[in-house]
Tab-separated table of N, CA and C in Angstrom:
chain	number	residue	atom	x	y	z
S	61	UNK	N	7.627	27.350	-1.855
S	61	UNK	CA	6.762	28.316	-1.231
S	61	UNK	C	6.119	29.215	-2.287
S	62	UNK	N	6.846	29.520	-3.484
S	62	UNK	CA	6.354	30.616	-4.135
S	62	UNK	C	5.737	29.798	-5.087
S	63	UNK	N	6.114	28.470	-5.429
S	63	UNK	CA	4.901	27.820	-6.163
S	63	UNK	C	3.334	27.656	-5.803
S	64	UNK	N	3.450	27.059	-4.405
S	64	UNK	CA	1.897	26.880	-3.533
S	64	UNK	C	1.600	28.150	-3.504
S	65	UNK	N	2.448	29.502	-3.041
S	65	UNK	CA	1.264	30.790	-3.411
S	65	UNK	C	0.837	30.969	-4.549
S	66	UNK	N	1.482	30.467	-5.896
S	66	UNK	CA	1.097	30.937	-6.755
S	66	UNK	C	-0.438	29.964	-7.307
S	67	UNK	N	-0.109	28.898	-6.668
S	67	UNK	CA	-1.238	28.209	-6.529
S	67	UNK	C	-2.746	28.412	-5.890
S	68	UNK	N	-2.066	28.800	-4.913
S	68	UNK	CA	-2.965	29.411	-4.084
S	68	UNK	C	-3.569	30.518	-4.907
S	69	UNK	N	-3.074	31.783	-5.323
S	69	UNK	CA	-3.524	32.529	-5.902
S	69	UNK	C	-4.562	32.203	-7.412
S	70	UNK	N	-3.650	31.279	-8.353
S	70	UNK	CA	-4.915	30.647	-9.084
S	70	UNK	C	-6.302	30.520	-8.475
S	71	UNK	N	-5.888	29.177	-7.469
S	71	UNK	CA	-7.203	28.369	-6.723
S	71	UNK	C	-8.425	29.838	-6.929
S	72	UNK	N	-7.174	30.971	-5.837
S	72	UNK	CA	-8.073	32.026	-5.441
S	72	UNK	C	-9.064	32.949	-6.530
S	73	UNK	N	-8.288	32.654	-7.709
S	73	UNK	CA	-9.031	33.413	-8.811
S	73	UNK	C	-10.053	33.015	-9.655
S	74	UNK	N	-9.892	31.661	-9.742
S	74	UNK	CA	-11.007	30.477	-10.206
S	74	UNK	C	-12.278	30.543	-9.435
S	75	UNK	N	-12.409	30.353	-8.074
S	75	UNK	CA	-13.092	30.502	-7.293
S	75	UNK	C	-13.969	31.445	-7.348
S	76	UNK	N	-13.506	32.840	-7.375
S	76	UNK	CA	-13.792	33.928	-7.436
S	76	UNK	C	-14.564	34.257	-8.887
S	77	UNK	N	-13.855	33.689	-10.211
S	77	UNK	CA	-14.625	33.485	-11.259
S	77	UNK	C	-15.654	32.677	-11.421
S	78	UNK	N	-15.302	31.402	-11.035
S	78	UNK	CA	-16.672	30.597	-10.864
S	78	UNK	C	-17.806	31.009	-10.343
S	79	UNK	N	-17.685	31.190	-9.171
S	79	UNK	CA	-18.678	32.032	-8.004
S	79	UNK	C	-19.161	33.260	-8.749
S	80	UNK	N	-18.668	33.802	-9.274
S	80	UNK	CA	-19.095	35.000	-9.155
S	80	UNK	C	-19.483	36.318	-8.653
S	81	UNK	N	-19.365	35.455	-7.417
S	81	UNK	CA	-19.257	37.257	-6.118
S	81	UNK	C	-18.106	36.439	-4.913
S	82	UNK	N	-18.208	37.644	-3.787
S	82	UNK	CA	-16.981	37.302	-3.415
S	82	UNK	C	-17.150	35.676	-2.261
S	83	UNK	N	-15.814	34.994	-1.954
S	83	UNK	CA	-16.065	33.941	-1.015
S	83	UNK	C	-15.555	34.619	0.309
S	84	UNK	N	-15.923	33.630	1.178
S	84	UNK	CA	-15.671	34.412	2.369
S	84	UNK	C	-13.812	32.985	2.617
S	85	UNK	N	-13.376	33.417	4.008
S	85	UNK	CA	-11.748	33.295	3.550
S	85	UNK	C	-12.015	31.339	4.264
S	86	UNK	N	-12.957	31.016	4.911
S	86	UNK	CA	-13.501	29.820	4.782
S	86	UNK	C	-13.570	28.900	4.283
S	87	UNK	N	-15.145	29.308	3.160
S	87	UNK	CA	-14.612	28.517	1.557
S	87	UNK	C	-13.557	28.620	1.004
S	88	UNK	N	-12.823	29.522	0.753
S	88	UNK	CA	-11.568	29.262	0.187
S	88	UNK	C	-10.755	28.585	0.924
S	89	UNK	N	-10.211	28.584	2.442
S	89	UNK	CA	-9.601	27.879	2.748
S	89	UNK	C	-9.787	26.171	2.505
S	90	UNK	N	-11.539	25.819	2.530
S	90	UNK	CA	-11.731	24.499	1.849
S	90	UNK	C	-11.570	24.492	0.358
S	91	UNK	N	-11.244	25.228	-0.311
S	91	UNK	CA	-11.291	24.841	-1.367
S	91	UNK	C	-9.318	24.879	-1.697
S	92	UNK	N	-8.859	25.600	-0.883
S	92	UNK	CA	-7.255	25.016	-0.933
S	92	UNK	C	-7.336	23.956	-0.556
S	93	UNK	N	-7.607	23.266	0.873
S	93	UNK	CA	-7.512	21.704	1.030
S	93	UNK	C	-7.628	21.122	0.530
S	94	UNK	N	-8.512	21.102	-0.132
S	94	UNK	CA	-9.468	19.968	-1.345
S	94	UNK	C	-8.773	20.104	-2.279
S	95	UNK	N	-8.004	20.607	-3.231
S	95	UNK	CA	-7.297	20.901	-4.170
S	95	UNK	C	-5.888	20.837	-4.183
S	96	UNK	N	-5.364	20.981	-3.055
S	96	UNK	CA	-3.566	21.087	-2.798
S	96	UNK	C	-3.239	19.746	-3.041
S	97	UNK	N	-2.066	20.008	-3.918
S	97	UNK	CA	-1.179	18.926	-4.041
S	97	UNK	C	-0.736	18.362	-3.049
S	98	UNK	N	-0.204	19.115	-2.566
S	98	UNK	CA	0.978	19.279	-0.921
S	98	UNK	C	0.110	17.943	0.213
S	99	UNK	N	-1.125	18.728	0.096
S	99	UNK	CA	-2.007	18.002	1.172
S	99	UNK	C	-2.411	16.128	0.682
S	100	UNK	N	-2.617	16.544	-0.756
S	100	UNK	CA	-2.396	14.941	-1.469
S	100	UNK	C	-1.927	13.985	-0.869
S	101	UNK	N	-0.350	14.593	-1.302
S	101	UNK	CA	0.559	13.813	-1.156
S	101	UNK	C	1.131	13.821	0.040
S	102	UNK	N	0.829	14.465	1.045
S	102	UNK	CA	0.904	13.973	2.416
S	102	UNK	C	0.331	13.070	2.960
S	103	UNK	N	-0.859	13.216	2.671
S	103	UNK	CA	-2.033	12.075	3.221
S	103	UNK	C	-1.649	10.660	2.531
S	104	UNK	N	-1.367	10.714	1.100
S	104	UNK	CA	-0.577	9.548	0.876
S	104	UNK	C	0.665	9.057	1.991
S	105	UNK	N	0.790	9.765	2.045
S	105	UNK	CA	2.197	9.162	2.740
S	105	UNK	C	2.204	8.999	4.365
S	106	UNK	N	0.726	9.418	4.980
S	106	UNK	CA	0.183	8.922	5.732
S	106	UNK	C	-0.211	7.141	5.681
S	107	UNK	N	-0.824	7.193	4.580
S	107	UNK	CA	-1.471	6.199	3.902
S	107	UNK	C	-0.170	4.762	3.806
S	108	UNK	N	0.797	5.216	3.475
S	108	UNK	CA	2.161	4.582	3.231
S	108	UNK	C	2.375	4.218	4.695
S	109	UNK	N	2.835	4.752	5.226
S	109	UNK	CA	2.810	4.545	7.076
S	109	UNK	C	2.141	3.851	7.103
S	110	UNK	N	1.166	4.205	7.531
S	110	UNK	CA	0.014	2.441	7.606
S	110	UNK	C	0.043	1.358	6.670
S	111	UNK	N	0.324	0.936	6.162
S	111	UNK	CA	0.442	0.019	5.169
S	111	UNK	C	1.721	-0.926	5.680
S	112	UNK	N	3.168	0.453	5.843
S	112	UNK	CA	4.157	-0.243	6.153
S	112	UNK	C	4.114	-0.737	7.753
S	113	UNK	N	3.526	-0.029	8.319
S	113	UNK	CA	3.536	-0.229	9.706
S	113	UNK	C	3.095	-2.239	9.973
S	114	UNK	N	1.438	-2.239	9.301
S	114	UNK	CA	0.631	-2.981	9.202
S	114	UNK	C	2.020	-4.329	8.578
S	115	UNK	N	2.733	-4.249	6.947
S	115	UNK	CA	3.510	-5.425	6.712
S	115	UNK	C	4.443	-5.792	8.190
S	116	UNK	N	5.188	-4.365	9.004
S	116	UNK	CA	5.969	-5.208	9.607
S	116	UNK	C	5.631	-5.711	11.057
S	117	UNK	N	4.340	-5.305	10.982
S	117	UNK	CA	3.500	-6.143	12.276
S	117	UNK	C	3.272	-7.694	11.848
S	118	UNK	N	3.204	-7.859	10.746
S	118	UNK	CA	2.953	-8.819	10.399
S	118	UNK	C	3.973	-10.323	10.608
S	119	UNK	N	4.679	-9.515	9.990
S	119	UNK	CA	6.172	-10.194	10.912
S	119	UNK	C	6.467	-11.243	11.880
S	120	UNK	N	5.620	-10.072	13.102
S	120	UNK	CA	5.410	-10.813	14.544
S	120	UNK	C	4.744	-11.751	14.473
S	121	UNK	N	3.675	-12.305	13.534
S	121	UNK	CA	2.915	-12.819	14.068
S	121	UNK	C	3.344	-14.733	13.637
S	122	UNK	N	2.285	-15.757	14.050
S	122	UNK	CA	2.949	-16.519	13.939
S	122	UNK	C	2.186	-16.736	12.301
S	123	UNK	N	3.359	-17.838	11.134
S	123	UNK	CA	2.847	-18.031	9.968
S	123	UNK	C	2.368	-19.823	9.743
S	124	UNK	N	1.445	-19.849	8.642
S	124	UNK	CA	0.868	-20.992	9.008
S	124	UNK	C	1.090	-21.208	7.335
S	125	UNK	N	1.420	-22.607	6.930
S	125	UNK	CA	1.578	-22.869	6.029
S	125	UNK	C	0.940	-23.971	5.653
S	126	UNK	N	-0.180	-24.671	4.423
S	126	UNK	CA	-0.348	-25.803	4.095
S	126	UNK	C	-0.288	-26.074	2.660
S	127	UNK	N	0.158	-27.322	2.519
S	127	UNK	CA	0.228	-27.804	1.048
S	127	UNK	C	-0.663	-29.168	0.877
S	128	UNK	N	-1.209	-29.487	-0.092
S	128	UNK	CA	-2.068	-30.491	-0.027
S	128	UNK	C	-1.712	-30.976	-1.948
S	129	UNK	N	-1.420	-32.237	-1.834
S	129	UNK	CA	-1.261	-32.601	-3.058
S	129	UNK	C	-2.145	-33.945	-3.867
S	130	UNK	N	-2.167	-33.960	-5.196
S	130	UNK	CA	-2.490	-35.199	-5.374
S	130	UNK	C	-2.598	-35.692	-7.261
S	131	UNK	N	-2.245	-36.735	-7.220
S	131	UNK	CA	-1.235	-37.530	-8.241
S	131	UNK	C	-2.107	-38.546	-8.650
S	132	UNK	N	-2.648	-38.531	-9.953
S	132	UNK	CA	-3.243	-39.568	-10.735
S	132	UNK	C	-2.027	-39.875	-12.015
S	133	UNK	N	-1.487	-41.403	-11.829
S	133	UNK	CA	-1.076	-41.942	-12.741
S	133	UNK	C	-1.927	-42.621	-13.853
S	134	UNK	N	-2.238	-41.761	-15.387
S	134	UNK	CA	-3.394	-42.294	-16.188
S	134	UNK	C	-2.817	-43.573	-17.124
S	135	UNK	N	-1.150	-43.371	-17.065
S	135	UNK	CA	-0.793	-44.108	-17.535
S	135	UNK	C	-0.610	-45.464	-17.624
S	136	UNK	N	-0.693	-46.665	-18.149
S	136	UNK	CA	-0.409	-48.062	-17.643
S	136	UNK	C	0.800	-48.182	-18.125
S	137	UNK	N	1.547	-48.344	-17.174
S	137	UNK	CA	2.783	-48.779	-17.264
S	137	UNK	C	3.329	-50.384	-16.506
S	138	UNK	N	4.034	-51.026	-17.916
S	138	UNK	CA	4.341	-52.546	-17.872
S	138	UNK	C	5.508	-52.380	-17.812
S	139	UNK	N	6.268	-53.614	-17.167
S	139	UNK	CA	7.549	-54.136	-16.847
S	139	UNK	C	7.509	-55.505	-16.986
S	140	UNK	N	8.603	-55.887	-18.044
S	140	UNK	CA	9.110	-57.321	-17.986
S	140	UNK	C	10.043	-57.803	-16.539
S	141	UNK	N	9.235	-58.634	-15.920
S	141	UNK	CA	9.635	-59.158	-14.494
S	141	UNK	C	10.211	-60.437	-14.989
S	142	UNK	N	10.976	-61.323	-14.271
S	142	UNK	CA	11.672	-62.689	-14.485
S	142	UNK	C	10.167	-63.534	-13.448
S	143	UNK	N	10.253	-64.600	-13.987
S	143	UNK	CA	8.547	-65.369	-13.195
S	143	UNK	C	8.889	-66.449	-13.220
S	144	UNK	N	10.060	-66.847	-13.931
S	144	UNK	CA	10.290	-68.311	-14.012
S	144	UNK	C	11.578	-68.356	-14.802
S	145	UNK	N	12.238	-69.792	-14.683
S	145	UNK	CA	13.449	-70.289	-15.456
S	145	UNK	C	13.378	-71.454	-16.187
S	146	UNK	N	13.653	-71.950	-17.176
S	146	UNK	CA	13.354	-73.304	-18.126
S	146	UNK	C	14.859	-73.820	-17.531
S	147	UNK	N	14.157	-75.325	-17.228
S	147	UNK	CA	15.093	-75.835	-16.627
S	147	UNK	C	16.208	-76.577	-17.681
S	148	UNK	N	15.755	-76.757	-18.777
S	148	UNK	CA	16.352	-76.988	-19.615
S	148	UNK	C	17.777	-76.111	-20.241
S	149	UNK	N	17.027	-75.184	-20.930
S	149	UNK	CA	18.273	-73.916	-20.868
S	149	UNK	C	18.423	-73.102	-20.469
S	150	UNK	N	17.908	-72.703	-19.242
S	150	UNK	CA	18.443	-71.778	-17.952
S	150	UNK	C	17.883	-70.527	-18.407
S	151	UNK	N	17.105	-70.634	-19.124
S	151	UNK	CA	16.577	-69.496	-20.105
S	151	UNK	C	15.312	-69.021	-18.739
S	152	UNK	N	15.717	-67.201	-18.263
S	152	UNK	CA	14.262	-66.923	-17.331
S	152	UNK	C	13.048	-66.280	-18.667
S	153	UNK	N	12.087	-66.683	-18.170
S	153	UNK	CA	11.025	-66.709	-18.191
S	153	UNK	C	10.295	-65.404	-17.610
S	154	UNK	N	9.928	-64.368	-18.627
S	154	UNK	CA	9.285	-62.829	-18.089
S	154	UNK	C	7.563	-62.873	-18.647
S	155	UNK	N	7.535	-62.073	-17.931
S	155	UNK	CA	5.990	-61.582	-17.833
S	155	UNK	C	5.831	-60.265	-17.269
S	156	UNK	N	4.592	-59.269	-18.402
S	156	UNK	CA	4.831	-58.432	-17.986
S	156	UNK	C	3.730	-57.944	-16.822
S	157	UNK	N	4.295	-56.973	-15.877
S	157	UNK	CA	3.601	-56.911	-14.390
S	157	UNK	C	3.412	-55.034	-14.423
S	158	UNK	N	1.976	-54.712	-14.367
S	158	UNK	CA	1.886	-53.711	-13.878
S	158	UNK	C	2.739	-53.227	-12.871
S	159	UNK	N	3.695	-51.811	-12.691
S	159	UNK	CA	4.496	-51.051	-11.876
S	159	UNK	C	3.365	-49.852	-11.520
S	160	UNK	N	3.040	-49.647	-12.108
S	160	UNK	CA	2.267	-48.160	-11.379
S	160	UNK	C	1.745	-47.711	-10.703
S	161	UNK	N	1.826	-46.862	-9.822
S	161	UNK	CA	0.726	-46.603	-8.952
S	161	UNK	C	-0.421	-45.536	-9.265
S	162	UNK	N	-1.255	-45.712	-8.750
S	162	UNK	CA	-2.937	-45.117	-9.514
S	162	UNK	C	-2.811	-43.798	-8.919
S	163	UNK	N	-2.556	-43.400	-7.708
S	163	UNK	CA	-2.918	-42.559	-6.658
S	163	UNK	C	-1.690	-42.258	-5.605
S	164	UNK	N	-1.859	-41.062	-5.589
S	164	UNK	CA	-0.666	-40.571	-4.617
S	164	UNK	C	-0.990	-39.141	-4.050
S	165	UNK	N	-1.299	-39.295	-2.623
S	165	UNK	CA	-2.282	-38.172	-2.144
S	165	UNK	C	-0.479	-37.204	-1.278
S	166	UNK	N	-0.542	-36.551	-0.823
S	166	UNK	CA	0.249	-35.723	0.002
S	166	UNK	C	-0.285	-34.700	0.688
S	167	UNK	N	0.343	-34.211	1.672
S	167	UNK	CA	-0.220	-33.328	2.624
S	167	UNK	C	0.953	-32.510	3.742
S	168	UNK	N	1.057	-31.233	3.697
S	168	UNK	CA	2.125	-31.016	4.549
S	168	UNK	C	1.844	-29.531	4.960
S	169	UNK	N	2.121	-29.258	6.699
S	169	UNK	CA	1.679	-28.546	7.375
S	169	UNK	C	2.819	-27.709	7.804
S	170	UNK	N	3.365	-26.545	7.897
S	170	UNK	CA	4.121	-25.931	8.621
S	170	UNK	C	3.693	-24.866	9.502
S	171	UNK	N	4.054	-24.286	10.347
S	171	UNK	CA	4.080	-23.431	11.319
S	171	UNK	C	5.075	-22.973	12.247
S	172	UNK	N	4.882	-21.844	11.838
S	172	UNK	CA	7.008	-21.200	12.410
S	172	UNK	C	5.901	-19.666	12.951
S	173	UNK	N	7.155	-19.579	13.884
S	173	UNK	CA	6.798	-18.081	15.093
S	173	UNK	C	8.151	-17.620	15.138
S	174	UNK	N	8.402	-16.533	14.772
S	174	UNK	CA	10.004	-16.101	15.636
S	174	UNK	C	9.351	-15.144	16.986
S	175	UNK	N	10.151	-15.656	17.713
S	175	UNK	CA	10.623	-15.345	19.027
S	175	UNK	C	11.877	-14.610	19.700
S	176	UNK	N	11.546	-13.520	20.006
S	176	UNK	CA	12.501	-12.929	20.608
S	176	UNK	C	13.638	-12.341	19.698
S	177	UNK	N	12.761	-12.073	18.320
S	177	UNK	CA	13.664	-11.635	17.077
S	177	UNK	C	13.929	-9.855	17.083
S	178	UNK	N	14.977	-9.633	17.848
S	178	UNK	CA	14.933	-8.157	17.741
S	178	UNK	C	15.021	-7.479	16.637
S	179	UNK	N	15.044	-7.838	15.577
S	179	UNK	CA	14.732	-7.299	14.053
S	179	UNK	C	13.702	-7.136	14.049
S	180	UNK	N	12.774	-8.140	14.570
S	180	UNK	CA	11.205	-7.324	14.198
S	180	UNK	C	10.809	-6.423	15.259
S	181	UNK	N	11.231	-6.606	16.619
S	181	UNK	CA	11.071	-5.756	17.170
S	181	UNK	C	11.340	-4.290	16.798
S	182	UNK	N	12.461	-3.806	16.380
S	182	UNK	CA	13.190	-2.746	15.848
S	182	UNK	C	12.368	-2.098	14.705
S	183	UNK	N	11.870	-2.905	14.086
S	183	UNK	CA	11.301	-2.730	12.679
S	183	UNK	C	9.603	-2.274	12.875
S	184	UNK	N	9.256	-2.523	13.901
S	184	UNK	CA	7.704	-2.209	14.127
S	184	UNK	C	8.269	-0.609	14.948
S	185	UNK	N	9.312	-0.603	15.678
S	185	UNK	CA	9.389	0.897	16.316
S	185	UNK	C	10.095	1.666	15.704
S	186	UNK	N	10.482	1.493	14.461
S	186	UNK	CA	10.695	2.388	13.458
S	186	UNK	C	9.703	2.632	12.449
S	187	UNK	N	8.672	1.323	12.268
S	187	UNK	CA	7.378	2.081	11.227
S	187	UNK	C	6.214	3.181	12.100
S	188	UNK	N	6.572	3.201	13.596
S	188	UNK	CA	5.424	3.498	14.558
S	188	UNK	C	5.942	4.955	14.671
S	189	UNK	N	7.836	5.160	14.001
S	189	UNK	CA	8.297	6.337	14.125
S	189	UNK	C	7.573	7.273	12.896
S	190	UNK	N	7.733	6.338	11.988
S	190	UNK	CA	7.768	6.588	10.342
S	190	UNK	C	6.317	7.414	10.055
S	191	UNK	N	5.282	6.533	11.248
S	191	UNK	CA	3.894	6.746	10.918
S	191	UNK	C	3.593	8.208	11.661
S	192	UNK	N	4.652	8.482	13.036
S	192	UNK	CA	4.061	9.209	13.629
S	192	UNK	C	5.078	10.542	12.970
S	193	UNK	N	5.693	10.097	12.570
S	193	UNK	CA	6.402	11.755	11.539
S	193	UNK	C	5.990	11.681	10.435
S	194	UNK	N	5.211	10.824	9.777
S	194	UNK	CA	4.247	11.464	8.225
S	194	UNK	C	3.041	12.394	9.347
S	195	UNK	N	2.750	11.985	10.165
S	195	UNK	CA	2.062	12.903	10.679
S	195	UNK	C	1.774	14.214	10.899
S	196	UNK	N	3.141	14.424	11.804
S	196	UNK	CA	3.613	15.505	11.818
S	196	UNK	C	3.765	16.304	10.367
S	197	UNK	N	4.640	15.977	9.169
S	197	UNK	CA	4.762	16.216	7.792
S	197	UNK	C	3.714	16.717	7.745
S	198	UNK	N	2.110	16.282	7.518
S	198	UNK	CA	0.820	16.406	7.112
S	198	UNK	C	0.824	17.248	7.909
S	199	UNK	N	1.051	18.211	9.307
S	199	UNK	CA	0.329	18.767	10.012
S	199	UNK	C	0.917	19.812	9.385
S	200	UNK	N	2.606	19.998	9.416
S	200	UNK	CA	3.015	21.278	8.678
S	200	UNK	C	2.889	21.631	7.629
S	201	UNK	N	2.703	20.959	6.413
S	201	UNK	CA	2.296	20.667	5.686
S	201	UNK	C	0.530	21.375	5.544
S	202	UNK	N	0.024	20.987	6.397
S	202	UNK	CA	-1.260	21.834	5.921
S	202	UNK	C	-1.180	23.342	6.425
S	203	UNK	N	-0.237	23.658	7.730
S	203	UNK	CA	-0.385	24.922	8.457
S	203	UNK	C	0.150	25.972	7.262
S	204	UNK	N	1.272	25.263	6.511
S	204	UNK	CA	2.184	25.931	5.383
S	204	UNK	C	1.045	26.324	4.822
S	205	UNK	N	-0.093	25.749	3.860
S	205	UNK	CA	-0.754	25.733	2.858
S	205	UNK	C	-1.978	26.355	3.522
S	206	UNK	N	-2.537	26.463	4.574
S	206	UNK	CA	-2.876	27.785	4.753
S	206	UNK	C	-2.920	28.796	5.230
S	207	UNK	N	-1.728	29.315	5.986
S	207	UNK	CA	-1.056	30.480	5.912
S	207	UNK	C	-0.878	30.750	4.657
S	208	UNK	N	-0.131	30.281	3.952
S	208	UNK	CA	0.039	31.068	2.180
S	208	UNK	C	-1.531	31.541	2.064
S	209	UNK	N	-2.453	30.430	1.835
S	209	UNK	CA	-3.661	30.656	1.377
S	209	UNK	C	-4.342	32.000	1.889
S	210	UNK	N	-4.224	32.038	3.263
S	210	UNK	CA	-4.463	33.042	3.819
S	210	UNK	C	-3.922	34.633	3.691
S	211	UNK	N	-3.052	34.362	3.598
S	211	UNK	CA	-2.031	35.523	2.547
S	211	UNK	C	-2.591	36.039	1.473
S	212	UNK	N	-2.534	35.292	0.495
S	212	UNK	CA	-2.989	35.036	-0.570
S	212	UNK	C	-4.422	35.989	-0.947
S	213	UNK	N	-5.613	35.337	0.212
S	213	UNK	CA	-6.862	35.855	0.448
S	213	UNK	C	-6.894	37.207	0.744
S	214	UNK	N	-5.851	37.762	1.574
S	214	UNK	CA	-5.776	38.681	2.274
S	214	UNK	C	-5.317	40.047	1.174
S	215	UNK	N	-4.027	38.951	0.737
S	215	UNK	CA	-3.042	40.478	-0.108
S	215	UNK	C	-4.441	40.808	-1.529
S	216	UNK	N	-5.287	39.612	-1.851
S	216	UNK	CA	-6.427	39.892	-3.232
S	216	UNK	C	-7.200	40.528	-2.017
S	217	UNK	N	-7.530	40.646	-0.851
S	217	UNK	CA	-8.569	41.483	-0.680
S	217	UNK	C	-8.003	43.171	-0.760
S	218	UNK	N	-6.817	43.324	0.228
S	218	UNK	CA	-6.399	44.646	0.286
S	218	UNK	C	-6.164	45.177	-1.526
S	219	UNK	N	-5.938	44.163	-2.361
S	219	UNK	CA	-5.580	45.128	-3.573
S	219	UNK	C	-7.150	45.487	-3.612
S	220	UNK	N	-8.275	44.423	-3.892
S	220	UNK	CA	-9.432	44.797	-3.964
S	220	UNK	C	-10.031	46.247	-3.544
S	221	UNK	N	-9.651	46.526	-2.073
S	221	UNK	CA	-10.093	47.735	-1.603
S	221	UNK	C	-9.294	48.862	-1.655
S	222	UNK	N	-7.990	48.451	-2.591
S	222	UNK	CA	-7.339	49.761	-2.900
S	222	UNK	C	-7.657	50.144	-4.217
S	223	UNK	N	-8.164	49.117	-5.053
S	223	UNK	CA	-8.525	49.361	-6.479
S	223	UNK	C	-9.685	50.068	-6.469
S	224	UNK	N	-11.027	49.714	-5.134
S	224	UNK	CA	-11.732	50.480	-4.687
S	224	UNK	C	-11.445	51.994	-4.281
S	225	UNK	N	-10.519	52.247	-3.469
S	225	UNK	CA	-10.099	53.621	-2.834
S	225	UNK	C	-9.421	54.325	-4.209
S	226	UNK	N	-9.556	54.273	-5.081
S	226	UNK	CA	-8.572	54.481	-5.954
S	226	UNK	C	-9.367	54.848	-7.375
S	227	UNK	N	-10.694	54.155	-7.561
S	227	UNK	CA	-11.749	54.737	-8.306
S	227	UNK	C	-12.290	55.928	-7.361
């Protein structure tokens, strides 16, 4: 808390230097939004919610798989085969015979669905929780950041008009 005011109070003094005359509590409140960390990194994590929500929807759905292959043998490859026997001395007789094959195509399809998988069920109504309390986070989260801001605006104006009452 006392960091974001003190933040706030920077923001508030930059502003005020930049500008050069005074802002009204408006612009400054956009110019805390636009600038807060806090608010950043909430909205990230908005951002996260959806993302996770979105993988475990995904889940449900059904998946489709294909593979498609294909095989050129460049090689020539020979084998001594038996082709004959000499009748004389029983001796076989080889020759060599192409083995190879040139071409070899493949192809393979899957498709799977789970059904009635209460894990994913469970898992989509816990990211739908997840998404709807970064929400919330972001909402307090900004009310925090400007109330301070507003503070902030308020306590630099009253010193303002006491530094005034005071000349």
């Amino acid at each position: 808390m006392k960091k974001t005011a003190a933040i706030c109070l920077l923001l508030f003094s930059a502003a005020v230097y930049s500008f050069g005359t005074e802002i009204t509590i408006d612009d400054y409140i956009r110019l805390v939004e636009k600038n807060s960390k806090q608010l950043l990194q909430a909205a990230r994590d908005i951002e996260i919610a959806d993302a996770t929500e979105k993988t475990v929807r995904s889940r449900a759905y059904p998946m489709i798989g294909a593979e498609l292959g294909y095989t050129r043998n460049l090689n020539d490859i020979k084998q001594p085969m038996p082709v004959a026997a000499d009748t004389s001395s029983g001796m076989l007789i080889y020759q060599d015979i192409d083995i190879n094959t040139d071409n070899e195509f493949s192809f393979g399809l899957s498709l799977s669905q789970q059904i009635f998988n209460m894990k994913v069920f469970n898992a989509i109504k816990a990211s739908r929780e997840f998404k709807l309390m970064s929400g919330y986070i972001y909402d307090i989260q900004n009310q925090t950041v400007i109330t301070l801001a507003k503070k902030v605006y308020y306590q630099n104006f009253l010193l303002e008009k006491l530094l005034d009452v005071k000349k």
